[in-house]
Amino acid sequence: FGDSHSWVLLDEKLMLNSTGTFRMVLYNRKQTATKAWFACCDWPEDFTTPYDMPDANCPYCGTKPKENPVWASHFYEQRSMAEYGGFPNNETCLGADITIQEPTEGQCPLVD
């Protein structure tokens, strides 16, 4: 779907020893942070029942399907959106108080 060539699957049961808000970081073979889609939680997967997809609520430029019909290409930094790549920047997750850098003007595609 989407021709993004995303095929990595980690089918593991991971447990946390406390409740709270957690950050997840993934690294690729080059040892740099990478973007990912993931699903979680304790319910069976169901790929056949139709359901309404919620609207994206990300506040950053180019991320809302209604404003940018090629938002998935923006996320994957490919095709017509490749030139806007690099957001979010690789960030260090050393504590709870991480300042998220806003995208630069050059990382924001023109959208409706």
C-alpha positions as semicolon CSV with decimal commas, in nm:
position;residue;x (nm);y (nm);z (nm)
1;F;0,000;0,000;0,000
2;G;0,139;0,338;-0,093
3;D;0,446;0,185;-0,261
4;S;0,661;0,281;0,037
5;H;0,834;-0,059;0,050
6;S;0,786;-0,081;0,427
7;W;0,814;-0,446;0,509
8;V;0,989;-0,479;0,845
9;L;0,783;-0,660;1,107
10;L;0,870;-0,698;1,472
11;D;0,618;-0,943;1,612
12;E;0,727;-0,944;1,974
13;K;0,540;-0,901;2,298
14;L;0,716;-0,620;2,484
15;M;0,613;-0,530;2,836
16;L;0,672;-0,214;3,041
17;N;0,708;-0,230;3,416
18;S;0,511;0,088;3,480
19;T;0,239;0,304;3,327
20;G;0,315;0,641;3,177
21;T;0,422;0,817;2,860
22;F;0,712;0,661;2,674
23;R;0,915;0,749;2,366
24;M;1,027;0,488;2,118
25;V;1,337;0,529;1,905
26;L;1,433;0,307;1,614
27;Y;1,771;0,298;1,441
28;N;1,854;0,175;1,094
29;R;2,171;-0,005;0,986
30;K;2,350;0,330;0,950
31;Q;2,277;0,387;1,322
32;T;2,067;0,696;1,258
33;A;1,711;0,743;1,380
34;T;1,444;0,634;1,137
35;K;1,073;0,698;1,088
36;A;0,824;0,419;1,134
37;W;0,460;0,328;1,153
38;F;0,362;0,098;1,433
39;A;0,061;-0,055;1,597
40;C;0,032;-0,164;1,954
41;C;-0,179;-0,290;2,223
42;D;-0,374;-0,595;2,324
43;W;-0,643;-0,661;2,065
44;P;-0,663;-0,884;1,758
45;E;-0,573;-0,733;1,421
46;D;-0,865;-0,696;1,182
47;F;-0,783;-0,599;0,824
48;T;-1,127;-0,675;0,676
49;T;-1,378;-0,469;0,875
50;P;-1,426;-0,122;0,722
51;Y;-1,386;0,172;0,960
52;D;-1,357;0,548;0,939
53;M;-0,998;0,663;0,938
54;P;-0,948;0,952;1,184
55;D;-0,814;1,279;1,047
56;A;-0,446;1,342;1,106
57;N;-0,394;1,587;1,391
58;C;-0,025;1,663;1,345
59;P;0,037;2,039;1,367
60;Y;0,327;2,047;1,121
61;C;0,318;2,162;0,761
62;G;0,232;1,912;0,491
63;T;0,110;1,639;0,725
64;K;-0,268;1,663;0,683
65;P;-0,428;1,467;0,398
66;K;-0,692;1,736;0,338
67;E;-0,417;1,997;0,283
68;N;-0,157;1,776;0,113
69;P;-0,292;1,483;-0,092
70;V;0,061;1,336;-0,108
71;W;0,120;1,353;0,268
72;A;0,239;0,990;0,278
73;S;0,518;1,075;0,032
74;H;0,602;1,370;0,260
75;F;0,627;1,134;0,558
76;Y;0,848;0,888;0,368
77;E;1,050;1,170;0,205
78;Q;1,004;1,024;-0,143
79;R;0,873;1,107;-0,490
80;S;0,749;1,468;-0,522
81;M;0,807;1,528;-0,150
82;A;1,172;1,412;-0,138
83;E;1,301;1,769;-0,150
84;Y;1,119;1,847;0,176
85;G;1,288;1,566;0,368
86;G;1,475;1,587;0,695
87;F;1,190;1,663;0,932
88;P;1,179;1,561;1,202
89;N;1,550;1,590;1,259
90;N;1,735;1,314;1,439
91;E;1,688;1,392;1,805
92;T;1,856;1,268;2,120
93;C;1,616;1,107;2,367
94;L;1,801;1,170;2,692
95;G;1,515;1,285;2,908
96;A;1,151;1,381;2,930
97;D;1,209;1,747;2,839
98;I;1,293;1,721;2,470
99;T;1,241;2,031;2,260
100;I;1,100;1,937;1,923
101;Q;1,248;2,148;1,646
102;E;0,995;2,303;1,412
103;P;1,041;2,231;1,041
104;T;1,234;2,490;0,844
105;E;1,061;2,687;0,568
106;G;1,241;2,469;0,312
107;Q;1,087;2,158;0,467
108;C;0,730;2,282;0,421
109;P;0,565;2,198;0,089
110;L;0,314;2,443;-0,055
111;V;-0,030;2,303;0,028
112;D;-0,390;2,410;-0,027
